[in-house]
């Protein structure tokens, strides 16, 4: 009989996991990926997809019971702290085994000039001393902290064109969806004469090319530290998540 798996998604790892799960377990697992619904035309994962919030941890627990979910993988982005906490709480409430798929952290390499900060406000403080032309790869939520830096010029990359005006003094928006190559990222640094890059410490491969590009261009990177993940079972690769699923199916 088939067991239902809920993947909390919105990342390239979640998409890779959905495809790999279907390939490895076939009809033994019925795969549903949940997306928050933030992007206009998200890359569609294999298997079934549902879209939109659950209504907090309680709503997610209700969904797990109503849909008779047997296993859950939290493959959300490392900075998606609310859904991660909700997943842990709902897993306990509905007694559905959960594993978090956490990307490996990025590590510095020779030639890197990273300034590690706690949050977007700290990044804005650090950026004051780093030249005039700053590339922000933060998503919408962190931009407000940079609004007071009126003597700077900002490059902002978004997955979708913004629906409302971005509240930054001098800026240009570029639209693009990763993964990007090191050459792509280097071309942006050169074309826009970027003095410093600001990024979240997202980790993983999909968005690491900009760090190599910054290294080879010799520009500093303001790195916003990754929030602590909630405690509980964790794996750091799609393969390890598949092994966790195999273990639960064998139980
Ligand atoms: P968040 O702050 O942790 O979550 C806010 C609320 O959005 C949650 O409480 C939940 O609403 C809903 N939500 C989030 N992820 C969901 C999912 N996969 N399925 C259903 N509902 C979800 O999350 P966020 O930082 O806004 O990220 C939203 C989505 O974008 C996540 O899927 C994440 O993987 C992806 N993403 C985030 C980032 C980032 O930097 N934060 C970057 C790339 C991709 P309810 O409480 O109503 O259930």
Coordinates of C-alpha atoms and ligand atoms in Angstrom, one line a residue:
X1 CA 0.0 0.0 0.0
X2 CA 1.2 3.5 -0.8
X3 CA 2.2 5.9 2.0
X4 CA 1.8 9.7 1.6
X5 CA 4.9 11.9 1.7
X6 CA 4.6 15.7 2.2
X7 CA 7.7 17.7 1.0
X8 CA 7.7 21.3 2.2
X9 CA 9.3 22.9 -0.8
X10 CA 10.2 26.1 -2.6
X11 CA 13.9 25.1 -3.2
X12 CA 15.9 23.3 -5.9
X13 CA 16.6 20.5 -3.3
X14 CA 12.9 20.0 -2.8
X15 CA 12.4 19.6 -6.5
X16 CA 15.3 17.2 -6.8
X17 CA 14.0 15.2 -3.8
X18 CA 10.5 14.9 -5.3
X19 CA 11.9 13.5 -8.6
X20 CA 14.4 11.2 -6.9
X21 CA 11.7 9.9 -4.4
X22 CA 9.4 9.0 -7.3
X23 CA 12.3 7.3 -9.2
X24 CA 13.4 5.3 -6.2
X25 CA 10.2 4.4 -4.5
X26 CA 7.7 4.4 -7.3
X27 CA 4.1 3.6 -6.2
X28 CA 5.3 3.0 -2.6
X29 CA 5.2 6.7 -1.9
X30 CA 2.6 9.2 -3.0
X31 CA 4.6 12.5 -3.2
X32 CA 2.9 15.9 -2.5
X33 CA 5.1 19.0 -2.6
X34 CA 3.8 22.1 -0.8
X35 CA 4.7 25.6 -2.1
X36 CA 4.1 28.8 -0.3
X37 CA 2.9 30.5 -3.5
X38 CA 5.3 33.4 -3.4
X39 CA 6.6 33.2 -7.0
X40 CA 4.5 33.8 -10.1
X41 CA 5.4 30.7 -12.1
X42 CA 7.4 28.4 -9.8
X43 CA 9.4 25.5 -11.3
X44 CA 6.9 22.6 -10.9
X45 CA 8.1 19.6 -8.9
X46 CA 7.4 16.0 -10.0
X47 CA 4.3 14.5 -8.3
X48 CA 1.4 16.3 -6.8
X49 CA 1.6 20.0 -5.8
X50 CA -0.4 22.1 -3.3
X51 CA 0.0 25.8 -3.0
X52 CA -0.5 28.3 -0.1
X53 CA 0.0 28.5 3.7
X54 CA -1.6 26.1 6.1
X55 CA -2.6 28.6 8.7
X56 CA 0.2 28.1 11.2
X57 CA 1.4 25.0 13.0
X58 CA -2.1 24.0 14.0
X59 CA -3.3 24.3 10.4
X60 CA -0.4 22.2 9.2
X61 CA -1.1 19.5 11.8
X62 CA -4.7 19.4 10.7
X63 CA -3.6 19.1 7.1
X64 CA -1.3 16.2 8.0
X65 CA -4.2 14.3 9.7
X66 CA -6.8 15.2 7.0
X67 CA -4.6 14.1 4.2
X68 CA -3.3 11.0 6.1
X69 CA 0.3 12.1 5.5
X70 CA 2.7 9.3 6.8
X71 CA 6.0 11.1 6.4
X72 CA 7.2 14.7 6.0
X73 CA 10.4 16.2 4.7
X74 CA 11.1 19.9 5.4
X75 CA 13.1 21.0 2.3
X76 CA 12.4 24.7 2.7
X77 CA 15.0 27.4 2.4
X78 CA 17.3 27.8 5.5
X79 CA 16.0 31.3 6.1
X80 CA 12.3 30.2 6.0
X81 CA 12.2 30.1 9.8
X82 CA 8.5 30.2 10.4
X83 CA 7.6 27.2 8.3
X84 CA 10.5 25.2 9.8
X85 CA 9.2 25.8 13.3
X86 CA 5.7 25.0 12.2
X87 CA 6.8 21.8 10.6
X88 CA 8.5 20.6 13.9
X89 CA 5.4 21.5 16.0
X90 CA 2.9 19.9 13.6
X91 CA 5.0 16.8 13.3
X92 CA 4.9 16.3 17.0
X93 CA 1.2 17.2 17.3
X94 CA 0.1 14.9 14.4
X95 CA 2.7 12.2 15.1
X96 CA 4.1 12.3 11.6
X97 CA 7.9 11.6 11.4
X98 CA 9.8 14.6 10.0
X99 CA 13.3 15.1 8.7
X100 CA 14.8 18.4 7.7
X101 CA 16.9 18.6 4.6
X102 CA 19.4 21.3 5.5
X103 CA 21.9 22.5 2.9
X104 CA 25.6 22.3 3.8
X105 CA 26.9 25.7 4.9
X106 CA 29.2 27.6 2.6
X107 CA 32.9 27.7 3.7
X108 CA 35.4 30.4 2.9
X109 CA 38.2 29.7 0.4
X110 CA 41.5 31.4 -0.1
X111 CA 40.9 34.9 -1.6
X112 CA 37.4 35.3 0.0
X113 CA 36.7 38.6 1.8
X114 CA 33.6 37.9 3.8
X115 CA 32.1 40.1 6.4
X116 CA 29.7 38.0 8.5
X117 CA 26.7 39.8 10.0
X118 CA 23.7 38.7 12.0
X119 CA 20.9 40.2 9.9
X120 CA 19.9 42.6 7.1
X121 CA 20.3 45.6 9.4
X122 CA 23.9 44.5 10.2
X123 CA 24.5 44.0 6.5
X124 CA 23.4 47.6 5.8
X125 CA 25.7 48.9 8.5
X126 CA 28.6 46.9 7.0
X127 CA 27.8 48.0 3.5
X128 CA 28.3 51.7 4.4
X129 CA 32.1 51.3 4.2
X130 CA 32.2 49.1 1.1
X131 CA 32.1 51.4 -1.9
X132 CA 29.1 52.9 -3.7
X133 CA 27.7 50.1 -6.0
X134 CA 26.2 47.3 -4.0
X135 CA 24.6 44.1 -5.3
X136 CA 21.8 42.9 -3.0
X137 CA 20.8 39.2 -3.5
X138 CA 18.3 39.1 -0.6
X139 CA 14.8 38.7 -1.8
X140 CA 12.2 41.3 -0.9
X141 CA 12.3 41.1 2.9
X142 CA 15.8 42.4 3.6
X143 CA 15.7 45.4 1.3
X144 CA 14.1 47.9 3.7
X145 CA 17.2 48.1 5.9
X146 CA 19.2 49.6 3.0
X147 CA 16.7 52.4 2.2
X148 CA 18.6 54.9 4.4
X149 CA 21.9 54.5 2.4
X150 CA 21.1 57.4 0.1
X151 CA 24.6 57.8 -1.2
X152 CA 24.7 54.2 -2.6
X153 CA 23.5 52.6 -5.8
X154 CA 22.0 49.1 -5.6
X155 CA 21.5 46.2 -8.0
X156 CA 18.7 44.0 -7.0
X157 CA 18.0 40.6 -8.6
X158 CA 14.5 39.1 -8.3
X159 CA 12.9 35.9 -9.5
X160 CA 9.8 37.9 -10.6
X161 CA 9.5 41.6 -11.5
X162 CA 8.4 43.4 -8.3
X163 CA 4.6 44.2 -8.2
X164 CA 5.2 47.3 -6.0
X165 CA 7.9 49.9 -6.1
X166 CA 11.1 48.8 -4.4
X167 CA 11.9 51.4 -1.7
X168 CA 15.6 52.0 -2.3
X169 CA 17.1 55.3 -3.3
X170 CA 19.1 54.6 -6.4
X171 CA 18.7 51.1 -7.9
X172 CA 18.2 48.8 -10.8
X173 CA 16.2 45.6 -10.8
X174 CA 17.3 42.6 -12.9
X175 CA 15.0 39.5 -13.2
X176 CA 16.5 36.1 -13.2
X177 CA 16.1 32.6 -11.9
X178 CA 19.1 30.4 -10.9
X179 CA 21.1 28.4 -11.1
X180 CA 23.6 30.9 -12.4
X181 CA 27.1 30.0 -13.6
X182 CA 30.3 31.7 -12.2
X183 CA 30.7 33.4 -15.7
X184 CA 27.1 34.7 -15.5
X185 CA 27.7 36.2 -12.0
X186 CA 31.1 37.6 -12.9
X187 CA 29.6 39.3 -16.0
X188 CA 27.1 41.0 -13.7
X189 CA 29.8 42.2 -11.3
X190 CA 31.8 43.6 -14.3
X191 CA 28.9 45.1 -16.2
X192 CA 27.4 46.9 -13.2
X193 CA 30.8 47.8 -11.7
X194 CA 29.8 46.2 -8.4
X195 CA 31.9 47.1 -5.3
X196 CA 30.4 44.6 -2.9
X197 CA 27.9 41.8 -2.8
X198 CA 25.3 41.3 0.0
X199 CA 23.9 37.8 0.4
X200 CA 22.2 35.4 2.9
X201 CA 24.3 32.4 4.0
X202 CA 21.9 30.1 2.1
X203 CA 24.5 27.4 1.5
X204 CA 24.2 24.6 -1.2
X205 CA 25.3 24.6 -4.8
X206 CA 22.4 26.4 -6.6
X207 CA 23.4 29.9 -5.6
X208 CA 27.1 29.5 -4.8
X209 CA 28.5 30.7 -8.1
X210 CA 28.2 34.4 -7.1
X211 CA 30.7 33.7 -4.2
X212 CA 33.3 32.3 -6.7
X213 CA 32.6 35.3 -8.9
X214 CA 33.1 37.8 -6.1
X215 CA 36.3 36.0 -5.1
X216 CA 37.8 36.2 -8.6
X217 CA 36.7 39.8 -9.0
X218 CA 38.3 40.6 -5.6
X219 CA 35.2 42.2 -4.1
X220 CA 34.0 41.8 -0.5
X221 CA 30.9 39.8 0.4
X222 CA 28.6 40.8 3.3
X223 CA 27.2 37.4 4.5
X224 CA 24.1 37.3 6.6
X225 CA 24.4 34.4 9.0
X226 CA 22.0 31.5 8.7
X227 CA 19.4 31.3 11.4
X228 CA 19.7 28.3 13.8
X229 CA 17.5 25.5 12.6
X230 CA 15.0 23.9 15.0
X231 CA 16.3 20.7 16.7
X232 CA 15.3 17.3 15.3
X233 CA 16.3 14.8 12.7
X234 CA 18.4 16.4 9.9
X235 CA 20.1 15.3 6.7
X236 CA 22.3 17.4 4.4
X237 CA 21.7 15.9 1.0
X238 CA 18.9 14.5 -1.2
X239 CA 20.6 11.0 -1.1
X240 CA 20.5 11.1 2.7
X241 CA 16.9 12.1 2.7
X242 CA 16.1 9.1 0.4
X243 CA 17.9 6.8 2.9
X244 CA 15.9 8.3 5.7
X245 CA 12.7 7.6 3.8
X246 CA 13.8 4.0 3.1
X247 CA 14.4 3.5 6.8
X248 CA 10.9 4.8 7.7
X249 CA 9.3 2.6 5.0
X250 CA 11.2 -0.4 6.4
X251 CA 10.0 0.3 10.0
Ligands
LIG1 P1 8.5 31.6 6.2 O1 8.7 33.0 6.6 O2 9.2 30.6 7.1 O3 7.0 31.2 6.2 C1 6.0 32.2 6.3 C2 4.7 31.5 6.0 O4 4.6 31.1 4.6 C3 4.5 30.2 6.8 O5 4.2 30.4 8.1 C4 3.5 29.4 6.0 O6 2.2 30.0 6.2 C5 3.9 29.8 4.6 N1 4.9 28.9 3.9 C6 6.2 28.9 3.9 N2 6.7 27.9 3.2 C7 5.7 27.2 2.8 C8 5.5 26.0 2.0 N3 6.6 25.4 1.5 N4 4.3 25.5 1.9 C9 3.2 26.1 2.4 N5 3.3 27.2 3.1 C10 4.5 27.8 3.3 O7 8.9 31.4 4.7 P2 9.6 32.4 3.6 O8 10.9 32.7 4.0 O9 8.6 33.4 3.3 O10 9.7 31.4 2.4 C11 8.5 31.0 1.6 C12 8.9 29.9 0.6 O11 9.9 30.4 -0.2 C13 9.4 28.6 1.3 O12 8.8 27.6 0.6 C14 10.9 28.7 1.1 O13 11.4 27.4 0.9 C15 11.0 29.5 -0.2 N6 12.3 30.3 -0.3 C16 12.6 31.2 0.7 C17 13.7 31.9 0.7 C18 14.2 32.8 1.8 O14 15.2 33.4 1.7 N7 13.4 32.9 2.9 C19 14.6 31.8 -0.5 C20 14.2 30.9 -1.5 C21 13.1 30.2 -1.4 P3 1.2 29.3 7.2 O15 1.7 29.7 8.6 O16 -0.1 29.9 6.8 O17 1.2 27.8 7.0

